[in-house]
PDB file of C-alpha atoms in Angstrom:
ATOM      1  CA  MET A  94     116.616 162.285  75.563  1.00  0.00           C
ATOM      2  CA  LEU A  95     117.948 160.124  72.762  1.00  0.00           C
ATOM      3  CA  GLU A  96     119.913 157.752  75.027  1.00  0.00           C
ATOM      4  CA  PRO A  97     116.952 155.529  76.087  1.00  0.00           C
ATOM      5  CA  PHE A  98     115.924 155.143  72.463  1.00  0.00           C
ATOM      6  CA  LYS A  99     119.453 154.147  71.523  1.00  0.00           C
ATOM      7  CA  LEU A 100     119.476 151.462  74.226  1.00  0.00           C
ATOM      8  CA  GLN A 101     116.159 150.067  73.084  1.00  0.00           C
ATOM      9  CA  ALA A 102     117.189 150.106  69.442  1.00  0.00           C
ATOM     10  CA  SER A 103     120.431 148.307  70.194  1.00  0.00           C
ATOM     11  CA  ALA A 104     118.641 145.714  72.330  1.00  0.00           C
ATOM     12  CA  PHE A 105     116.165 144.844  69.574  1.00  0.00           C
ATOM     13  CA  PRO A 106     118.700 143.143  67.237  1.00  0.00           C
ATOM     14  CA  LEU A 107     120.121 141.304  70.251  1.00  0.00           C
ATOM     15  CA  ALA A 108     116.675 139.944  71.076  1.00  0.00           C
ATOM     16  CA  LEU A 109     116.285 138.758  67.495  1.00  0.00           C
ATOM     17  CA  LEU A 110     119.608 136.946  67.749  1.00  0.00           C
ATOM     18  CA  LEU A 111     118.724 135.279  71.055  1.00  0.00           C
ATOM     19  CA  MET A 112     115.183 134.265  70.105  1.00  0.00           C
ATOM     20  CA  PRO A 113     116.155 131.167  68.036  1.00  0.00           C
ATOM     21  CA  ALA A 114     118.358 129.934  70.886  1.00  0.00           C
ATOM     22  CA  LEU A 115     115.570 130.400  73.424  1.00  0.00           C
ATOM     23  CA  CYS A 116     113.077 128.611  71.186  1.00  0.00           C
ATOM     24  CA  ALA A 117     115.554 125.772  70.672  1.00  0.00           C
ATOM     25  CA  GLN A 118     115.967 125.385  74.454  1.00  0.00           C
ATOM     26  CA  GLU A 119     112.197 125.178  74.888  1.00  0.00           C
ATOM     27  CA  SER A 120     111.768 122.619  72.103  1.00  0.00           C
ATOM     28  CA  THR A 121     114.582 120.400  73.377  1.00  0.00           C
ATOM     29  CA  TRP A 122     113.483 120.398  77.049  1.00  0.00           C
ATOM     30  CA  ARG A 123     113.431 116.946  78.577  1.00  0.00           C
ATOM     31  CA  ASP A 124     111.763 115.736  81.755  1.00  0.00           C
ATOM     32  CA  PRO A 125     114.634 115.696  84.276  1.00  0.00           C
ATOM     33  CA  SER A 126     113.022 113.104  86.540  1.00  0.00           C
ATOM     34  CA  LYS A 127     114.718 109.705  86.440  1.00  0.00           C
ATOM     35  CA  HIS A 128     111.841 107.516  85.376  1.00  0.00           C
ATOM     36  CA  ARG A 129     110.880 105.211  82.537  1.00  0.00           C
ATOM     37  CA  ILE A 130     107.597 105.850  80.719  1.00  0.00           C
ATOM     38  CA  GLN A 131     105.391 103.087  79.375  1.00  0.00           C
ATOM     39  CA  PHE A 132     101.770 102.787  78.315  1.00  0.00           C
ATOM     40  CA  VAL A 133      99.406 100.082  79.538  1.00  0.00           C
ATOM     41  CA  THR A 134      96.178  99.172  77.723  1.00  0.00           C
ATOM     42  CA  VAL A 135      93.315  98.968  80.231  1.00  0.00           C
ATOM     43  CA  ASP A 136      90.280  99.017  77.923  1.00  0.00           C
ATOM     44  CA  ASP A 137      89.417  99.061  74.226  1.00  0.00           C
ATOM     45  CA  GLY A 138      91.295 102.028  72.818  1.00  0.00           C
ATOM     46  CA  VAL A 139      92.364 103.247  76.268  1.00  0.00           C
ATOM     47  CA  ARG A 140      96.021 103.375  77.328  1.00  0.00           C
ATOM     48  CA  LEU A 141      97.363 104.799  80.567  1.00  0.00           C
ATOM     49  CA  GLU A 142     100.725 106.454  81.048  1.00  0.00           C
ATOM     50  CA  VAL A 143     102.710 104.645  83.755  1.00  0.00           C
ATOM     51  CA  LEU A 144     105.922 106.059  85.215  1.00  0.00           C
ATOM     52  CA  ASP A 145     108.574 103.780  86.720  1.00  0.00           C
ATOM     53  CA  TRP A 146     111.140 105.458  88.956  1.00  0.00           C
ATOM     54  CA  GLY A 147     112.792 102.157  89.843  1.00  0.00           C
ATOM     55  CA  GLY A 148     113.997 101.372  93.330  1.00  0.00           C
ATOM     56  CA  SER A 149     114.278  98.329  95.548  1.00  0.00           C
ATOM     57  CA  GLY A 150     111.745  96.760  97.843  1.00  0.00           C
ATOM     58  CA  ARG A 151     107.979  96.308  97.750  1.00  0.00           C
ATOM     59  CA  PRO A 152     106.156  97.920  94.808  1.00  0.00           C
ATOM     60  CA  LEU A 153     104.596 101.312  95.613  1.00  0.00           C
ATOM     61  CA  VAL A 154     102.009 102.698  93.194  1.00  0.00           C
ATOM     62  CA  LEU A 155     101.165 106.416  93.368  1.00  0.00           C
ATOM     63  CA  LEU A 156      97.711 107.634  92.300  1.00  0.00           C
ATOM     64  CA  THR A 157      97.157 111.314  91.610  1.00  0.00           C
ATOM     65  CA  GLY A 158      94.502 113.800  92.552  1.00  0.00           C
ATOM     66  CA  SER A 159      92.069 115.285  90.065  1.00  0.00           C
ATOM     67  CA  GLY A 160      93.649 117.347  87.319  1.00  0.00           C
ATOM     68  CA  ASN A 161      97.148 115.950  87.831  1.00  0.00           C
ATOM     69  CA  THR A 162      99.298 113.477  85.963  1.00  0.00           C
ATOM     70  CA  ALA A 163     101.762 111.048  87.513  1.00  0.00           C
ATOM     71  CA  HIS A 164     104.474 113.621  86.820  1.00  0.00           C
ATOM     72  CA  VAL A 165     103.195 115.537  89.852  1.00  0.00           C
ATOM     73  CA  PHE A 166     105.200 112.984  91.870  1.00  0.00           C
ATOM     74  CA  ASP A 167     108.455 113.521  89.947  1.00  0.00           C
ATOM     75  CA  ASP A 168     110.328 115.111  92.864  1.00  0.00           C
ATOM     76  CA  PHE A 169     108.606 113.106  95.580  1.00  0.00           C
ATOM     77  CA  ALA A 170     108.937 109.640  94.035  1.00  0.00           C
ATOM     78  CA  GLY A 171     112.710 109.733  93.761  1.00  0.00           C
ATOM     79  CA  LYS A 172     112.986 110.072  97.533  1.00  0.00           C
ATOM     80  CA  LEU A 173     111.190 106.744  98.008  1.00  0.00           C
ATOM     81  CA  THR A 174     113.267 104.532  95.741  1.00  0.00           C
ATOM     82  CA  GLY A 175     115.524 103.524  98.612  1.00  0.00           C
ATOM     83  CA  ILE A 176     112.661 101.666 100.299  1.00  0.00           C
ATOM     84  CA  ALA A 177     110.332 100.731  97.418  1.00  0.00           C
ATOM     85  CA  HIS A 178     110.070 100.230  93.665  1.00  0.00           C
ATOM     86  CA  VAL A 179     107.981 103.275  92.790  1.00  0.00           C
ATOM     87  CA  TYR A 180     105.391 103.582  90.023  1.00  0.00           C
ATOM     88  CA  GLY A 181     102.869 106.285  89.150  1.00  0.00           C
ATOM     89  CA  ILE A 182      99.690 106.102  87.057  1.00  0.00           C
ATOM     90  CA  THR A 183      98.143 108.921  85.043  1.00  0.00           C
ATOM     91  CA  ARG A 184      94.435 108.078  85.012  1.00  0.00           C
ATOM     92  CA  ARG A 185      92.331 108.215  81.869  1.00  0.00           C
ATOM     93  CA  GLY A 186      91.303 111.675  80.750  1.00  0.00           C
ATOM     94  CA  PHE A 187      94.528 113.388  81.808  1.00  0.00           C
ATOM     95  CA  GLY A 188      97.966 114.091  80.377  1.00  0.00           C
ATOM     96  CA  ALA A 189      99.401 111.561  77.951  1.00  0.00           C
ATOM     97  CA  SER A 190      96.846 108.887  78.871  1.00  0.00           C
ATOM     98  CA  SER A 191      93.867 108.294  76.568  1.00  0.00           C
ATOM     99  CA  HIS A 192      90.919 110.693  76.808  1.00  0.00           C
ATOM    100  CA  PRO A 193      87.792 108.594  76.156  1.00  0.00           C
ATOM    101  CA  GLU A 194      84.353 110.141  76.488  1.00  0.00           C
ATOM    102  CA  SER A 195      83.263 107.705  79.211  1.00  0.00           C
ATOM    103  CA  GLY A 196      84.678 105.411  81.875  1.00  0.00           C
ATOM    104  CA  TYR A 197      85.149 107.819  84.765  1.00  0.00           C
ATOM    105  CA  THR A 198      83.204 106.163  87.582  1.00  0.00           C
ATOM    106  CA  ASP A 199      85.062 105.098  90.704  1.00  0.00           C
ATOM    107  CA  GLN A 200      84.577 101.466  89.709  1.00  0.00           C
ATOM    108  CA  ARG A 201      85.980 101.890  86.208  1.00  0.00           C
ATOM    109  CA  LEU A 202      88.964 103.893  87.459  1.00  0.00           C
ATOM    110  CA  ALA A 203      89.669 101.250  90.109  1.00  0.00           C
ATOM    111  CA  ASP A 204      89.478  98.561  87.426  1.00  0.00           C
ATOM    112  CA  ASP A 205      92.023 100.558  85.424  1.00  0.00           C
ATOM    113  CA  VAL A 206      94.400 100.413  88.387  1.00  0.00           C
ATOM    114  CA  LEU A 207      93.949  96.636  88.622  1.00  0.00           C
ATOM    115  CA  HIS A 208      94.698  96.268  84.908  1.00  0.00           C
ATOM    116  CA  VAL A 209      97.966  98.147  85.433  1.00  0.00           C
ATOM    117  CA  LEU A 210      98.887  95.921  88.387  1.00  0.00           C
ATOM    118  CA  ASP A 211      98.179  92.849  86.259  1.00  0.00           C
ATOM    119  CA  SER A 212     100.114  94.159  83.261  1.00  0.00           C
ATOM    120  CA  LEU A 213     103.183  95.001  85.350  1.00  0.00           C
ATOM    121  CA  LYS A 214     102.821  91.756  87.355  1.00  0.00           C
ATOM    122  CA  LEU A 215     102.993  93.642  90.640  1.00  0.00           C
ATOM    123  CA  VAL A 216     102.459  91.387  93.659  1.00  0.00           C
ATOM    124  CA  ALA A 217     100.934  92.887  96.824  1.00  0.00           C
ATOM    125  CA  PRO A 218     101.913  96.501  96.165  1.00  0.00           C
ATOM    126  CA  VAL A 219     101.224  99.419  98.467  1.00  0.00           C
ATOM    127  CA  LEU A 220      98.832 101.916  96.855  1.00  0.00           C
ATOM    128  CA  ALA A 221      99.127 105.584  97.811  1.00  0.00           C
ATOM    129  CA  GLY A 222      96.589 108.091  96.562  1.00  0.00           C
ATOM    130  CA  HIS A 223      96.043 111.833  96.844  1.00  0.00           C
ATOM    131  CA  SER A 224      92.674 113.593  96.746  1.00  0.00           C
ATOM    132  CA  MET A 225      90.306 111.716  94.391  1.00  0.00           C
ATOM    133  CA  GLY A 226      92.881 108.917  94.201  1.00  0.00           C
ATOM    134  CA  GLY A 227      91.443 107.829  97.546  1.00  0.00           C
ATOM    135  CA  ASN A 228      88.246 106.741  95.807  1.00  0.00           C
ATOM    136  CA  GLU A 229      90.241 104.264  93.752  1.00  0.00           C
ATOM    137  CA  LEU A 230      92.149 103.083  96.830  1.00  0.00           C
ATOM    138  CA  THR A 231      88.934 102.308  98.690  1.00  0.00           C
ATOM    139  CA  LYS A 232      87.392 100.471  95.750  1.00  0.00           C
ATOM    140  CA  VAL A 233      90.454  98.305  95.183  1.00  0.00           C
ATOM    141  CA  GLY A 234      91.084  97.692  98.883  1.00  0.00           C
ATOM    142  CA  SER A 235      87.514  96.759  99.743  1.00  0.00           C
ATOM    143  CA  GLN A 236      86.892  94.576  96.703  1.00  0.00           C
ATOM    144  CA  TYR A 237      90.323  92.972  96.351  1.00  0.00           C
ATOM    145  CA  PRO A 238      92.050  93.111  99.750  1.00  0.00           C
ATOM    146  CA  ASP A 239      94.276  90.184  98.782  1.00  0.00           C
ATOM    147  CA  ARG A 240      95.742  92.168  95.864  1.00  0.00           C
ATOM    148  CA  VAL A 241      97.370  94.892  97.974  1.00  0.00           C
ATOM    149  CA  SER A 242      99.517  94.964 101.081  1.00  0.00           C
ATOM    150  CA  GLY A 243      98.572  98.462 102.186  1.00  0.00           C
ATOM    151  CA  LEU A 244      96.722 101.674 101.386  1.00  0.00           C
ATOM    152  CA  VAL A 245      98.063 105.165 102.058  1.00  0.00           C
ATOM    153  CA  TYR A 246      95.616 108.091 101.978  1.00  0.00           C
ATOM    154  CA  LEU A 247      97.447 111.359 101.267  1.00  0.00           C
ATOM    155  CA  ASP A 248      94.787 113.902 102.205  1.00  0.00           C
ATOM    156  CA  ALA A 249      92.542 111.747 100.048  1.00  0.00           C
ATOM    157  CA  GLY A 250      88.829 111.238  99.626  1.00  0.00           C
ATOM    158  CA  ALA A 251      86.903 108.087 100.574  1.00  0.00           C
ATOM    159  CA  ASP A 252      89.235 107.404 103.511  1.00  0.00           C
ATOM    160  CA  PRO A 253      87.303 104.886 105.651  1.00  0.00           C
ATOM    161  CA  LYS A 254      88.594 106.598 108.781  1.00  0.00           C
ATOM    162  CA  ASP A 255      86.480 109.601 107.804  1.00  0.00           C
ATOM    163  CA  PHE A 256      83.362 107.424 107.562  1.00  0.00           C
ATOM    164  CA  PRO A 257      83.995 104.547 110.014  1.00  0.00           C
ATOM    165  CA  ALA A 258      80.665 102.764 109.565  1.00  0.00           C
ATOM    166  CA  SER A 259      79.621 103.750 106.079  1.00  0.00           C
ATOM    167  CA  ASP A 260      81.263 100.801 104.313  1.00  0.00           C
ATOM    168  CA  PRO A 261      80.591  97.340 105.827  1.00  0.00           C
ATOM    169  CA  ALA A 262      83.269  95.755 103.639  1.00  0.00           C
ATOM    170  CA  TYR A 263      85.874  98.161 104.919  1.00  0.00           C
ATOM    171  CA  MET A 264      84.733  97.685 108.517  1.00  0.00           C
ATOM    172  CA  ALA A 265      85.305  93.958 108.070  1.00  0.00           C
ATOM    173  CA  LEU A 266      88.655  94.626 106.411  1.00  0.00           C
ATOM    174  CA  ALA A 267      89.766  96.884 109.270  1.00  0.00           C
ATOM    175  CA  ASN A 268      88.660  94.372 111.941  1.00  0.00           C
ATOM    176  CA  PRO A 269      88.218  90.906 110.393  1.00  0.00           C
ATOM    177  CA  ASP A 270      87.663  89.226 113.791  1.00  0.00           C
ATOM    178  CA  ALA A 271      84.646  91.359 114.670  1.00  0.00           C
ATOM    179  CA  ALA A 272      81.147  90.407 113.598  1.00  0.00           C
ATOM    180  CA  PRO A 273      79.838  92.932 111.080  1.00  0.00           C
ATOM    181  CA  PHE A 274      77.427  95.498 112.530  1.00  0.00           C
ATOM    182  CA  SER A 275      77.923  94.086 116.049  1.00  0.00           C
ATOM    183  CA  GLN A 276      78.695  97.540 117.367  1.00  0.00           C
ATOM    184  CA  PRO A 277      77.821 100.044 114.653  1.00  0.00           C
ATOM    185  CA  VAL A 278      79.569 103.368 114.869  1.00  0.00           C
ATOM    186  CA  PRO A 279      77.494 106.370 113.793  1.00  0.00           C
ATOM    187  CA  ALA A 280      79.037 108.093 110.823  1.00  0.00           C
ATOM    188  CA  THR A 281      80.016 111.696 111.355  1.00  0.00           C
ATOM    189  CA  LYS A 282      80.100 114.371 108.716  1.00  0.00           C
ATOM    190  CA  PRO A 283      83.656 115.619 108.184  1.00  0.00           C
ATOM    191  CA  ALA A 284      84.436 119.287 107.777  1.00  0.00           C
ATOM    192  CA  GLU A 285      85.544 118.737 104.183  1.00  0.00           C
ATOM    193  CA  THR A 286      84.834 115.841 101.853  1.00  0.00           C
ATOM    194  CA  GLN A 287      86.098 114.971  98.431  1.00  0.00           C
ATOM    195  CA  PRO A 288      83.332 114.632  95.821  1.00  0.00           C
ATOM    196  CA  SER A 289      82.821 111.086  94.642  1.00  0.00           C
ATOM    197  CA  THR A 290      82.978 110.214  90.979  1.00  0.00           C
ATOM    198  CA  GLU A 291      80.696 107.220  91.545  1.00  0.00           C
ATOM    199  CA  ASP A 292      77.832 108.666  89.511  1.00  0.00           C
ATOM    200  CA  ARG A 293      79.965 110.555  87.001  1.00  0.00           C
ATOM    201  CA  ASP A 294      80.985 108.787  83.862  1.00  0.00           C
ATOM    202  CA  SER A 295      81.702 111.728  81.584  1.00  0.00           C
ATOM    203  CA  LYS A 296      85.124 113.024  80.673  1.00  0.00           C
ATOM    204  CA  PRO A 297      86.545 115.284  83.448  1.00  0.00           C
ATOM    205  CA  HIS A 298      87.967 118.738  82.967  1.00  0.00           C
ATOM    206  CA  GLU A 299      91.724 118.975  83.228  1.00  0.00           C
ATOM    207  CA  ALA A 300      93.266 121.525  85.546  1.00  0.00           C
ATOM    208  CA  ALA A 301      94.575 124.628  83.859  1.00  0.00           C
TER     209      ALA A 301
END
Protein backbone atom coordinates (compact mmCIF):
# COMPACT_ATOMS: atom_id res chain seq x y z
CA MET A 1 0.00 0.00 0.00
CA LEU A 2 2.99 2.27 0.42
CA GLU A 3 4.25 1.90 -3.17
CA PRO A 4 1.84 4.44 -4.78
CA PHE A 5 2.74 7.00 -2.14
CA LYS A 6 6.43 6.44 -2.79
CA LEU A 7 5.92 7.04 -6.52
CA GLN A 8 4.01 10.24 -5.89
CA ALA A 9 6.55 11.48 -3.38
CA SER A 10 9.42 10.82 -5.74
CA ALA A 11 7.62 12.52 -8.62
CA PHE A 12 7.02 15.71 -6.64
CA PRO A 13 10.70 16.83 -6.51
CA LEU A 14 11.00 15.99 -10.20
CA ALA A 15 8.07 18.26 -10.99
CA LEU A 16 9.70 21.05 -9.02
CA LEU A 17 12.88 20.60 -11.04
CA LEU A 18 11.05 20.62 -14.38
CA MET A 19 8.76 23.56 -13.61
CA PRO A 20 11.36 26.32 -14.26
CA ALA A 21 12.25 24.73 -17.60
CA LEU A 22 8.59 24.53 -18.62
CA CYS A 23 7.99 28.14 -17.61
CA ALA A 24 11.08 29.22 -19.54
CA GLN A 25 9.79 27.44 -22.68
CA GLU A 26 6.45 29.24 -22.37
CA SER A 27 8.05 32.65 -21.86
CA THR A 28 10.44 32.24 -24.79
CA TRP A 29 7.82 30.99 -27.29
CA ARG A 30 7.99 32.76 -30.63
CA ASP A 31 5.44 32.89 -33.42
CA PRO A 32 6.72 30.28 -35.89
CA SER A 33 5.01 31.83 -38.91
CA LYS A 34 7.39 33.50 -41.35
CA HIS A 35 6.03 37.01 -41.39
CA ARG A 36 7.14 40.53 -40.56
CA ILE A 37 5.02 42.57 -38.15
CA GLN A 38 4.51 46.31 -38.47
CA PHE A 39 2.01 48.82 -37.15
CA VAL A 40 0.17 51.34 -39.32
CA THR A 41 -1.49 54.47 -37.90
CA VAL A 42 -5.01 54.80 -39.32
CA ASP A 43 -6.54 57.38 -36.96
CA ASP A 44 -5.58 59.58 -34.02
CA GLY A 45 -4.13 57.21 -31.46
CA VAL A 46 -5.14 54.12 -33.45
CA ARG A 47 -2.56 51.71 -34.89
CA LEU A 48 -3.29 48.44 -36.65
CA GLU A 49 -1.11 45.36 -36.62
CA VAL A 50 -0.19 44.36 -40.18
CA LEU A 51 1.48 41.05 -41.01
CA ASP A 52 3.64 40.65 -44.12
CA TRP A 53 4.34 37.09 -45.22
CA GLY A 54 6.21 38.22 -48.32
CA GLY A 55 5.83 36.49 -51.65
CA SER A 56 5.86 37.46 -55.30
CA GLY A 57 3.08 38.71 -57.49
CA ARG A 58 0.05 40.94 -56.96
CA PRO A 59 -0.57 42.11 -53.38
CA LEU A 60 -3.16 40.04 -51.49
CA VAL A 61 -4.61 41.50 -48.29
CA LEU A 62 -6.40 39.15 -45.86
CA LEU A 63 -9.15 40.49 -43.60
CA THR A 64 -10.29 38.45 -40.62
CA GLY A 65 -13.63 37.51 -39.19
CA SER A 66 -14.94 38.85 -35.91
CA GLY A 67 -12.89 37.93 -32.87
CA ASN A 68 -9.79 36.96 -34.85
CA THR A 69 -6.45 38.60 -35.48
CA ALA A 70 -4.43 38.38 -38.68
CA HIS A 71 -2.50 35.53 -37.06
CA VAL A 72 -5.49 33.30 -37.83
CA PHE A 73 -4.04 33.16 -41.36
CA ASP A 74 -0.54 32.11 -40.25
CA ASP A 75 -0.72 28.62 -41.77
CA PHE A 76 -2.89 29.59 -44.72
CA ALA A 77 -0.98 32.68 -45.86
CA GLY A 78 2.32 30.88 -46.36
CA LYS A 79 0.73 28.66 -48.99
CA LEU A 80 -0.13 31.71 -51.11
CA THR A 81 3.27 33.39 -51.27
CA GLY A 82 4.12 31.60 -54.49
CA ILE A 83 1.42 33.53 -56.36
CA ALA A 84 1.02 36.75 -54.35
CA HIS A 85 2.66 39.08 -51.84
CA VAL A 86 0.48 38.34 -48.82
CA TYR A 87 -0.52 40.75 -46.05
CA GLY A 88 -2.98 40.47 -43.16
CA ILE A 89 -4.66 43.18 -41.09
CA THR A 90 -5.79 42.90 -37.48
CA ARG A 91 -8.69 45.35 -37.25
CA ARG A 92 -9.06 47.82 -34.41
CA GLY A 93 -10.34 46.38 -31.16
CA PHE A 94 -8.55 43.04 -31.50
CA GLY A 95 -5.17 41.54 -30.68
CA ALA A 96 -2.17 43.84 -30.79
CA SER A 97 -4.04 46.58 -32.67
CA SER A 98 -5.35 49.60 -30.74
CA HIS A 99 -8.59 49.20 -28.79
CA PRO A 100 -10.38 52.57 -29.02
CA GLU A 101 -13.86 52.99 -27.58
CA SER A 102 -15.39 53.95 -30.94
CA GLY A 103 -14.80 53.60 -34.67
CA TYR A 104 -16.37 50.22 -35.37
CA THR A 105 -18.88 51.00 -38.12
CA ASP A 106 -18.46 49.32 -41.49
CA GLN A 107 -17.44 52.67 -42.98
CA ARG A 108 -14.76 53.38 -40.40
CA LEU A 109 -13.34 49.86 -40.64
CA ALA A 110 -13.26 50.12 -44.44
CA ASP A 111 -11.47 53.46 -44.14
CA ASP A 112 -8.92 51.75 -41.89
CA VAL A 113 -8.23 49.24 -44.66
CA LEU A 114 -7.72 52.06 -47.16
CA HIS A 115 -5.28 53.78 -44.79
CA VAL A 116 -3.25 50.56 -44.63
CA LEU A 117 -3.24 50.26 -48.43
CA ASP A 118 -2.04 53.87 -48.68
CA SER A 119 0.63 53.44 -46.01
CA LEU A 120 2.04 50.30 -47.64
CA LYS A 121 1.68 51.83 -51.13
CA LEU A 122 -0.19 48.78 -52.39
CA VAL A 123 -1.43 49.20 -55.96
CA ALA A 124 -4.58 47.32 -57.04
CA PRO A 125 -4.41 44.56 -54.44
CA VAL A 126 -6.83 41.67 -54.14
CA LEU A 127 -8.78 41.83 -50.86
CA ALA A 128 -9.94 38.58 -49.28
CA GLY A 129 -12.19 38.63 -46.24
CA HIS A 130 -13.78 36.07 -43.94
CA SER A 131 -17.05 36.51 -42.06
CA MET A 132 -17.47 40.17 -41.04
CA GLY A 133 -14.46 41.02 -43.21
CA GLY A 134 -16.93 40.87 -46.10
CA ASN A 135 -18.55 44.08 -44.86
CA GLU A 136 -15.25 45.89 -45.33
CA LEU A 137 -14.74 44.29 -48.75
CA THR A 138 -18.11 45.53 -49.98
CA LYS A 139 -17.57 49.04 -48.66
CA VAL A 140 -14.14 49.38 -50.25
CA GLY A 141 -15.15 47.70 -53.51
CA SER A 142 -18.32 49.71 -54.03
CA GLN A 143 -16.86 53.07 -53.05
CA TYR A 144 -13.37 52.71 -54.50
CA PRO A 145 -13.51 50.10 -57.28
CA ASP A 146 -10.40 51.59 -58.89
CA ARG A 147 -8.34 50.86 -55.75
CA VAL A 148 -8.66 47.07 -55.90
CA SER A 149 -8.29 44.44 -58.58
CA GLY A 150 -10.53 41.84 -56.97
CA LEU A 151 -12.58 40.83 -53.95
CA VAL A 152 -12.69 37.33 -52.48
CA TYR A 153 -15.50 36.46 -50.06
CA LEU A 154 -14.50 33.56 -47.81
CA ASP A 155 -17.86 32.58 -46.34
CA ALA A 156 -18.19 36.29 -45.67
CA GLY A 157 -21.01 38.69 -44.93
CA ALA A 158 -22.24 41.44 -47.27
CA ASP A 159 -21.43 39.35 -50.35
CA PRO A 160 -23.38 41.07 -53.16
CA LYS A 161 -24.18 37.67 -54.64
CA ASP A 162 -26.32 37.03 -51.57
CA PHE A 163 -28.27 40.25 -52.16
CA PRO A 164 -28.10 40.81 -55.94
CA ALA A 165 -30.24 43.95 -56.08
CA SER A 166 -29.78 45.46 -52.66
CA ASP A 167 -26.79 47.64 -53.57
CA PRO A 168 -27.14 49.72 -56.77
CA ALA A 169 -23.44 50.62 -56.70
CA TYR A 170 -22.46 46.97 -56.64
CA MET A 171 -24.96 46.12 -59.38
CA ALA A 172 -23.27 48.74 -61.55
CA LEU A 173 -19.85 47.42 -60.56
CA ALA A 174 -20.83 43.85 -61.46
CA ASN A 175 -22.32 44.90 -64.83
CA PRO A 176 -21.06 48.37 -65.81
CA ASP A 177 -22.65 48.19 -69.29
CA ALA A 178 -26.18 47.71 -67.97
CA ALA A 179 -28.39 50.65 -67.08
CA PRO A 180 -29.02 50.70 -63.34
CA PHE A 181 -32.41 49.33 -62.28
CA SER A 182 -33.23 48.38 -65.89
CA GLN A 183 -34.10 44.87 -64.81
CA PRO A 184 -34.26 44.82 -61.02
CA VAL A 185 -33.77 41.46 -59.41
CA PRO A 186 -35.83 40.85 -56.27
CA ALA A 187 -33.61 40.30 -53.28
CA THR A 188 -33.99 36.96 -51.56
CA LYS A 189 -33.42 36.28 -47.91
CA PRO A 190 -30.49 33.89 -47.43
CA ALA A 191 -30.62 31.07 -44.94
CA GLU A 192 -27.88 32.67 -42.85
CA THR A 193 -26.64 36.25 -42.83
CA GLN A 194 -23.76 37.93 -41.11
CA PRO A 195 -24.82 40.81 -38.83
CA SER A 196 -23.76 44.19 -40.13
CA THR A 197 -21.71 46.53 -38.00
CA GLU A 198 -23.11 49.53 -39.88
CA ASP A 199 -24.98 50.90 -36.87
CA ARG A 200 -22.52 49.71 -34.23
CA ASP A 201 -19.74 52.02 -33.24
CA SER A 202 -18.87 50.66 -29.81
CA LYS A 203 -15.90 48.49 -28.99
CA PRO A 204 -16.58 44.80 -29.89
CA HIS A 205 -16.07 41.85 -27.61
CA GLU A 206 -13.07 39.70 -28.41
CA ALA A 207 -13.51 35.97 -28.80
CA ALA A 208 -12.45 33.92 -25.83
